[in-house]
XYZ file of C-alpha atoms in Angstrom:
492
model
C 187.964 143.108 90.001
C 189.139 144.958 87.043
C 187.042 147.518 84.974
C 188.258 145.596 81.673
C 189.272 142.487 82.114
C 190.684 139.401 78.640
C 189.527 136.321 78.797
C 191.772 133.982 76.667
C 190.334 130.283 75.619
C 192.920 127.803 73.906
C 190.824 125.247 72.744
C 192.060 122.467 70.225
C 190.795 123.865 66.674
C 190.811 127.757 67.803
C 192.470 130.089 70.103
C 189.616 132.962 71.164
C 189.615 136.091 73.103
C 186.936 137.792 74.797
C 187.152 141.421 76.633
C 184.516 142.504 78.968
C 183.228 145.561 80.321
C 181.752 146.168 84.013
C 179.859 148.460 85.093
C 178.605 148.170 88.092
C 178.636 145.436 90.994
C 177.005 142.750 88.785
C 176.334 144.951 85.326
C 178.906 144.231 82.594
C 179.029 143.667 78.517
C 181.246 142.460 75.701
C 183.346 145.288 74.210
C 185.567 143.244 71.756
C 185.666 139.644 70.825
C 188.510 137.685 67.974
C 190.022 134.391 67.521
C 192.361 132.618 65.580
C 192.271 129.312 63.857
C 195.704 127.851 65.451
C 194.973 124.407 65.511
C 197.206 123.242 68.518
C 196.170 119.609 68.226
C 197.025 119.359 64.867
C 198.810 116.056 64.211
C 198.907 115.652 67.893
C 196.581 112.733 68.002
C 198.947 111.013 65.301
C 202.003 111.766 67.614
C 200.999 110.748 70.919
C 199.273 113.727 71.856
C 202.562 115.364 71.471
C 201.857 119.131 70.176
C 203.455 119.437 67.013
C 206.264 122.781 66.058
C 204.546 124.459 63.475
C 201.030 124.177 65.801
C 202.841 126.003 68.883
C 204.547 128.693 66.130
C 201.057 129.050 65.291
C 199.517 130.033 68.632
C 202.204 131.699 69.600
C 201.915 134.118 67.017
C 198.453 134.854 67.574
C 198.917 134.910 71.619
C 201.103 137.590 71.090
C 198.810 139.687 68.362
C 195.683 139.022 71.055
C 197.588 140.667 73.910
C 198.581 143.785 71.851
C 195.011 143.907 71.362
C 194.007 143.491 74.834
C 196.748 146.491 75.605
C 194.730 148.387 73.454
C 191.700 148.146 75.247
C 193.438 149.222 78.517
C 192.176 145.579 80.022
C 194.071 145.596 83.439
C 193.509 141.849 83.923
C 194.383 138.993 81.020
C 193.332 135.426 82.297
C 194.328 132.915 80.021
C 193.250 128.681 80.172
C 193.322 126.245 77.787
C 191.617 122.522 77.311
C 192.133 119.130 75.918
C 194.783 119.871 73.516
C 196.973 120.650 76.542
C 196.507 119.044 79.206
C 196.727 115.892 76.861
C 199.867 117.135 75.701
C 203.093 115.708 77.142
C 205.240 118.825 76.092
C 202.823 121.020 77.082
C 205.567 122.681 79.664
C 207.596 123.723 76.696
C 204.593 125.149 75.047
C 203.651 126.813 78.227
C 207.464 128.374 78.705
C 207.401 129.905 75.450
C 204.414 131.921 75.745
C 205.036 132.946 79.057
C 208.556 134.379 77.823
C 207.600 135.840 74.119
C 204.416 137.005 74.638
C 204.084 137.780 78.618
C 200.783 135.564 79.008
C 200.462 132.849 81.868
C 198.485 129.997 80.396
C 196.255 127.731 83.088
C 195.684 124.460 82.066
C 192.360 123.451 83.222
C 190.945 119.781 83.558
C 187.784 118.082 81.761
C 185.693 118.670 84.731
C 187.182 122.510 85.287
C 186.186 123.199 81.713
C 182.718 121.881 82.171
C 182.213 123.829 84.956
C 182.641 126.798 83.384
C 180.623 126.408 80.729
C 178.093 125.575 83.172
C 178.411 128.890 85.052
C 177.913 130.847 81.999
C 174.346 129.292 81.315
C 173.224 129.144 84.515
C 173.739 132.607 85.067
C 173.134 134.099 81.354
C 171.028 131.450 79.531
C 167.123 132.295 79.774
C 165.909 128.871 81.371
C 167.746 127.873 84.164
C 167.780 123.968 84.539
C 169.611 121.373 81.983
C 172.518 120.084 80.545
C 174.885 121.536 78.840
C 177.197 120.202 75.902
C 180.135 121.940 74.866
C 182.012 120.225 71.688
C 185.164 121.119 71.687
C 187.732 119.954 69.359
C 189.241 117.205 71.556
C 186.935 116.518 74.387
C 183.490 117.624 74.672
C 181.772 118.493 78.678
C 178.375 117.862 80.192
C 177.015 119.279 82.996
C 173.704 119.075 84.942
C 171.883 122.609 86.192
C 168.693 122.812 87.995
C 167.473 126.251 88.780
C 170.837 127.898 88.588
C 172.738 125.688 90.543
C 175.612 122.688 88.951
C 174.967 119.787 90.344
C 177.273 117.638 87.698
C 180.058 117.627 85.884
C 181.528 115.110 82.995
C 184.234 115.470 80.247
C 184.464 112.797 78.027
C 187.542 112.257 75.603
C 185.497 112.713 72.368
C 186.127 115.635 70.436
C 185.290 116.367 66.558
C 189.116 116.900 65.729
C 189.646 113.661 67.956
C 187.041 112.188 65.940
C 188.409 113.784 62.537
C 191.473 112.228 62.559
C 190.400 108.655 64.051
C 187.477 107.896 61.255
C 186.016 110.711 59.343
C 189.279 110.746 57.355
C 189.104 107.329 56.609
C 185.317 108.152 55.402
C 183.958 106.004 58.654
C 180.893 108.228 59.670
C 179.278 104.837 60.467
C 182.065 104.004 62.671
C 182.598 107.265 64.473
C 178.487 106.979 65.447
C 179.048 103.633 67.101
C 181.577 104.867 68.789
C 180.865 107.881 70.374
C 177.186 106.473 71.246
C 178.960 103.254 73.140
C 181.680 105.760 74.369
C 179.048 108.481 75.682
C 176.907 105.528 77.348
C 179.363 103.965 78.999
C 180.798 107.695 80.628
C 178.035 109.390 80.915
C 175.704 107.718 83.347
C 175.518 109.942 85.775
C 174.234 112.777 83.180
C 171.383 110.710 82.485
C 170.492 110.112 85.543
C 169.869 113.685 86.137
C 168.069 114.090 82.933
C 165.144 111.174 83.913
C 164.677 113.627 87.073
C 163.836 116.511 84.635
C 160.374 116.628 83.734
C 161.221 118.465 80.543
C 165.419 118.118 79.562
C 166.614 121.552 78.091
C 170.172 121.290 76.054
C 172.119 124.029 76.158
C 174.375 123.614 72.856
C 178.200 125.246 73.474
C 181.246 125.486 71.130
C 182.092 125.800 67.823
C 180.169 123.281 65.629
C 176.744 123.896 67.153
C 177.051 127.714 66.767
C 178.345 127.302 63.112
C 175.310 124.879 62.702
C 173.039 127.378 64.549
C 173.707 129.792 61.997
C 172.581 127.573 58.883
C 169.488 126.762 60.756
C 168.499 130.112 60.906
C 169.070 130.370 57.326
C 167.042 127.859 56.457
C 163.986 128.800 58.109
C 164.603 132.621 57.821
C 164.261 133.415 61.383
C 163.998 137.510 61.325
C 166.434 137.812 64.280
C 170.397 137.711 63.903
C 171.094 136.368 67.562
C 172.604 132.986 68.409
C 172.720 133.151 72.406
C 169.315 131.863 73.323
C 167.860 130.721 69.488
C 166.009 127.602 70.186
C 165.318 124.311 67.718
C 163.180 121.888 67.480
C 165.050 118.587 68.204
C 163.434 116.173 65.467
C 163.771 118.971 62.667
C 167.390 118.853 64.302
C 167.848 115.375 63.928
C 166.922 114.838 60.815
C 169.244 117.831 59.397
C 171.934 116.875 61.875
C 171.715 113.134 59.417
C 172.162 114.750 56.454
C 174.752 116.729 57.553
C 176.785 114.201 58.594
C 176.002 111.754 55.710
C 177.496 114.784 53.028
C 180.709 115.154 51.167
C 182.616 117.719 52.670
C 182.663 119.396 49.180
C 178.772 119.987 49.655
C 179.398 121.570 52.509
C 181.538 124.298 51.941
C 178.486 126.960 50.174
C 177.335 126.529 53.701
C 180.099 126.691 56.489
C 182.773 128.370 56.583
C 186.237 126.790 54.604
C 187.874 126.785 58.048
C 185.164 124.590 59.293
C 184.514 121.901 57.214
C 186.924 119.468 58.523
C 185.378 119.654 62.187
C 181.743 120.534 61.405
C 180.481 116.746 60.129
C 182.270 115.111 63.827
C 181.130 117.671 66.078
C 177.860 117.175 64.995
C 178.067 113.640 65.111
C 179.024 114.310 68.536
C 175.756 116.317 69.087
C 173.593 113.653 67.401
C 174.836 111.130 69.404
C 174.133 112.829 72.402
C 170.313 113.638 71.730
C 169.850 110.203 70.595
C 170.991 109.134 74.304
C 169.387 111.561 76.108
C 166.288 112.069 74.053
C 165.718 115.787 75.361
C 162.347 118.258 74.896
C 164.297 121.213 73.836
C 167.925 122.462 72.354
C 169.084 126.085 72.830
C 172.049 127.250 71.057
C 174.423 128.757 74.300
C 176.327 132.108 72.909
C 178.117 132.124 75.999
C 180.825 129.057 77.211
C 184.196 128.467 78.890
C 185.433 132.280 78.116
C 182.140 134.380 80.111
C 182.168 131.467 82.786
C 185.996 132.111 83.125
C 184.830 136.095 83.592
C 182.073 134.860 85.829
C 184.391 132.965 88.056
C 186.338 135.785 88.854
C 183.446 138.259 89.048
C 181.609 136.415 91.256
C 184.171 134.577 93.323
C 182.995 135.982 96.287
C 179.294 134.843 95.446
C 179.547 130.917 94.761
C 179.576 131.984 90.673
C 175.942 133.086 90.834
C 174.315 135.998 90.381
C 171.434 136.969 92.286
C 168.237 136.247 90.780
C 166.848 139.511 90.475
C 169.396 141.161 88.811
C 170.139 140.805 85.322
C 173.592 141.963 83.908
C 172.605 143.024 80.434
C 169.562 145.295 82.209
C 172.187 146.161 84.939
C 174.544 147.505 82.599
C 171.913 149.158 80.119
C 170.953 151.247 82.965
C 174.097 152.106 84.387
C 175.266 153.538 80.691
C 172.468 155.196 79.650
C 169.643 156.085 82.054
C 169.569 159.416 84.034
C 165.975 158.715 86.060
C 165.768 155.306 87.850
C 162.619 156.990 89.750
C 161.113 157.411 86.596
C 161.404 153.687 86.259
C 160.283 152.660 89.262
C 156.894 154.650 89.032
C 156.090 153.812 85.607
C 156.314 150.500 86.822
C 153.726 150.957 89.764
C 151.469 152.215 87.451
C 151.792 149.159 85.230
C 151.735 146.794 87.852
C 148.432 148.236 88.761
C 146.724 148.586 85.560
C 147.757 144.495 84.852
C 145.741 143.520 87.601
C 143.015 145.778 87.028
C 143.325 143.804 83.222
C 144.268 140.472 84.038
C 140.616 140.064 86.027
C 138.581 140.266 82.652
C 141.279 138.931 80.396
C 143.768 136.356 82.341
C 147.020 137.791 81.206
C 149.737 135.358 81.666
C 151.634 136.616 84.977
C 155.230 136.077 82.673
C 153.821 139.692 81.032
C 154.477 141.224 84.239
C 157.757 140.804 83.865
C 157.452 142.111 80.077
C 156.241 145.314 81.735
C 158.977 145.636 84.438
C 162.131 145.509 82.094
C 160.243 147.858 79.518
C 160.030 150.191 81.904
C 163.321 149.829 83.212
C 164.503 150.778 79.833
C 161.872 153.121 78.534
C 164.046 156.474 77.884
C 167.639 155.067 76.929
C 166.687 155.868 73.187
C 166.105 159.827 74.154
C 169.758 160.406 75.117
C 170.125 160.004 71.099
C 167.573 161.203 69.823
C 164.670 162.880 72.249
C 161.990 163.039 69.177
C 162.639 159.219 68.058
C 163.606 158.241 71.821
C 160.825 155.262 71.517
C 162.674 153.700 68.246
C 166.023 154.086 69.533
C 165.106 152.184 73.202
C 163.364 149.720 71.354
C 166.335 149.115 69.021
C 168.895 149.271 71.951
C 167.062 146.731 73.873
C 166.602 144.309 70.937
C 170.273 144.270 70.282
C 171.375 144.440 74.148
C 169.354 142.401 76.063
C 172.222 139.670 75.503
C 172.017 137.621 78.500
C 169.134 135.892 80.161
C 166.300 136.819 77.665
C 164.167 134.324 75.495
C 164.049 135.909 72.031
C 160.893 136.264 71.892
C 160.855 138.190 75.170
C 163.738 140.444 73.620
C 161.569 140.749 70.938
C 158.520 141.540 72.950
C 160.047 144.180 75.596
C 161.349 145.926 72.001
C 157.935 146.221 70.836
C 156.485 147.500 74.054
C 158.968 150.739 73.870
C 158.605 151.098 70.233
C 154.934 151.862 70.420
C 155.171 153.054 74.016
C 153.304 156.620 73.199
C 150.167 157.293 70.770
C 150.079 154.192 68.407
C 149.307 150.777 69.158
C 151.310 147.775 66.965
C 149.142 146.990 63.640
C 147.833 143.961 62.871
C 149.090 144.082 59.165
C 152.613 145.922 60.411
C 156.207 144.818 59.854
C 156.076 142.864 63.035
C 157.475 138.831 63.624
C 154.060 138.073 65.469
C 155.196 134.258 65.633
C 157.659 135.610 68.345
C 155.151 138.541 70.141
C 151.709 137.309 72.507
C 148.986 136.728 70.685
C 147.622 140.192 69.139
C 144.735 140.997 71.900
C 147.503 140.525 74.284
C 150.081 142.333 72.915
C 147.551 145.273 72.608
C 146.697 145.544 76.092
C 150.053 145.029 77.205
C 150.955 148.346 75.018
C 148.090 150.351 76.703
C 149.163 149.272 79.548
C 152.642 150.513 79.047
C 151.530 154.187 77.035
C 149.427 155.004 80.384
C 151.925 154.231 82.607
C 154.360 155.966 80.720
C 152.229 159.508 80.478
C 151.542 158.622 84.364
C 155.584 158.967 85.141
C 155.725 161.899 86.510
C 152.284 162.015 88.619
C 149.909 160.075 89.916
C 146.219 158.266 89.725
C 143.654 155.906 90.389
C 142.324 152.876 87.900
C 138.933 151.660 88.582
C 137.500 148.703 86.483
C 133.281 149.490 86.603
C 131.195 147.858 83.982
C 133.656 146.802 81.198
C 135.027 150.505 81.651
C 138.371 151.479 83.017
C 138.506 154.991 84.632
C 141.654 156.992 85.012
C 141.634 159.785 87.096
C 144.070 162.428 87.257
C 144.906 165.757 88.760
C 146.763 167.018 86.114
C 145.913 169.162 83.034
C 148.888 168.159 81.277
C 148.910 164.247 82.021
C 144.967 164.216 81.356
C 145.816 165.459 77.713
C 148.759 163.447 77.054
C 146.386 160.663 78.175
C 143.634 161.629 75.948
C 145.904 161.213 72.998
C 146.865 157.271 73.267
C 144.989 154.972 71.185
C 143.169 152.427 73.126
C 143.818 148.763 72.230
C 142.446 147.244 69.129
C 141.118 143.812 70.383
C 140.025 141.301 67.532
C 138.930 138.349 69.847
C 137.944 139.805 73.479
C 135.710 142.055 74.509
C 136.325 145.926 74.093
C 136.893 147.812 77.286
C 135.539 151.762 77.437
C 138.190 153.921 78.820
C 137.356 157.053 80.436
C 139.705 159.584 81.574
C 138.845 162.200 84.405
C 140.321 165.268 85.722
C 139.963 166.016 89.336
């Protein structure tokens, strides 16, 4: 597979492009992402699904701008598809000629159920929970699929989109009418999704496309959620439902000091869409997907040789944080052993949740990419560049987490009272250990010792002058709830 590699997604309200980075066998990242609101289904629906002159000059001229831009980047392989809008099309051959010949791009048409599927390959392989169904709303058909740990199992399109769904009511001010139908409509075609769901003990949504990320965004507003990332953001579904009413209810006028201009027309039917959906399938949970058709499309092609999975120990945002900017994976791999240790020493008195192991493993996987900027302020700059890197496969709260481990992964523990989002971090007692845990095993790197647990008092014995003082400096935890544990360090 190529290095770089363009991923182009013609969808009915915008054209997007997404270039990506790999860096190893399964380790790759985002370098440049754009679209372009070209509208190819405009007026279509009103024609016969015929794609309308000014529409094509539209995407045409934007095709060609995207692959000057993907030239730029030195991407060696351009894959371009496109959905609804299309393959609905009956000139869509014309369409197809023209771009091919004045901007040098092979479009691929891909069905309801193709599209599905890749939007299903990009969460299971880059969401953080790995079973449920996702929902992409696109602008003329929106696609379901079923996961259960990492694996498809289903795959719907329907014919309901929120352009589709523009032009057929809310212009004629019918919200009432556009609910009926797209509940009867989603009923009546998607039966077998809902069978799935009633054999999910809890039913995850995994919200794709346009209207939910646009939507995402004003949630976070609203509740002035500290972190700025979409992919993974979770809401609670009957604070989502309730919003989601009011939404829809508004004049579009109301709406434009929250969404974007460009959006207004499509946000009050796509969410429709959405509403109608949770009302059917009445699910525990809704995470906003960051990822969709354009990383599955990568995916595919990355992993065609491996079913479109990818292996469940690696993770590619880890994979490729390592491969950029770490020089010693042995470092890793003993701080690790030392943390692995000390947890099990810890989790006999205080029952840490085994999920903190994992905590543990990708902090130190990660715990020296900030010194190849700055060796003095190595701890901020790791913490920072996992926060903001640990795209795919992380909760945010374990993002969050894993940055506070490196951040105070030397002398200081985190502070009660400090800048901190504790409603996204274990519970304080926790987090402290978990930090102790991490500063010893850190100072242990480059030697070695024994951890024995004798009356409520953890020894650490050493044959090193150097590690015994470094260890001598860390602050023990700061428990407010459990018991205190001595620590006593010993030179041999």
């Amino acid at each position: 597979m190529a290095k770089i590699t363009t991923i182009i997604d013609i969808g009915s309200n915008s054209a997007r492009m997404a270039i990506f980075k790999k860096t190893s066998r399964y380790g790759f990242h985002l370098i440049h992402e754009v679209k372009s609101r070209v509208r190819i289904s405009e007026g279509s629906y009103a024609n016969h699904s015929y794609l309308q002159d000014y529409a094509m000059d539209r995407a045409i001229r934007a095709l060609r701008e995207f692959k000057a831009v993907s030239q730029s980047f030195k991407s060696r392989k351009l894959i371009c598809v496109a959905t609804s809008a299309l393959r609905d099309a009956p000139n869509k051959s014309e369409f197809i000629s023209l771009v091919r010949k004045e901007c040098g791009i092979n479009i691929k048409v891909i069905d309801g159920h193709k599209e599905a599927y890749f939007g299903a390959v990009a969460c299971a392989n880059l969401a953080h929970k790995k079973s449920g169904i996702t929902i992409d709303i696109g602008g003329g058909s929106t696609e379901l699929a079923c996961i259960k740990d990492g694996i498809i199992l289903d795959m719907v399109s329907l014919n309901l989109g929120s352009i589709r769904l523009k032009e057929l009511f809310f212009d004629n001010n019918d919200t009432h009418g556009a609910y009926k139908y797209a509940s009867e409509y989603i009923k009546k075609n998607a039966d077998s999704i809902m069978k799935f769901a009633r054999s999910l003990e809890d039913i995850n949504i995994f919200g794709i496309g346009g209207s939910i990320r646009a939507y995402a965004k004003h949630e976070m507003n609203i509740e002035s959620y500290q972190l700025g990332f979409l992919h993974g953001y979770e809401l609670n579904i009957n604070m989502l439902r309730n919003r989601l009413k009011g939404i829809i209810e508004s004049n579009p006028k109301e709406l434009e000091e929250i969404f974007d201009k460009s959006r207004i027309d499509s946000i009050r039917p796509g969410l429709l869409i959405l509403l109608a959906i949770i009302d059917y399938l009445e699910p525990h949970s809704f995470i906003v997907s960051g990822v969709g058709v354009r990383e599955g499309v990568f995916l595919h092609d990355m992993l065609r040789n491996h079913h479109a999975k990818i292996p469940n120990n690696i993770n590619p945002s880890l994979r490729a944080l390592q491969d950029i900017f770490l020089t010693n994976i042995n470092d890793s791999k003993n701080i690790y052993k030392h943390a692995k240790e000390l947890f099990n020493i810890m989790n006999r008195i205080y029952k840490l949740d085994s999920i903190y192991l994992e905590y543990l493993r990708v902090a130190s996987s990660l715990y020296d990419l900030g010194s190849n900027f700055n060796f003095y302020k190595g701890s901020k700059h790791s913490a920072y560049i996992a926060l903001n890197s640990l795209n795919y496969g992380f909760s945010h709260s374990m993002r969050y987490s894993i940055s506070i481990l490196l951040e105070f992964s030397s002398k200081k523990r985190p502070k009660a009272n400090s800048n901190v989002c504790w409603n996204l971090l274990p519970d304080y007692d926790t987090l402290q250990i978990l930090s102790f845990i991490f500063a010893v095993s850190i100072a242990l790197c480059k030697g070695n010792a024994t951890f024995i647990m004798e009356n409520n008092t953890l020894n650490i014995n050493v044959d090193s002058k150097i590690i015994y003082e470094s260890l001598l400096d860390i602050n023990p935890p700061k428990l407010q709830e459990q018991n205190v544990f001595d620590i006593r360090i010993n030179l041999d």
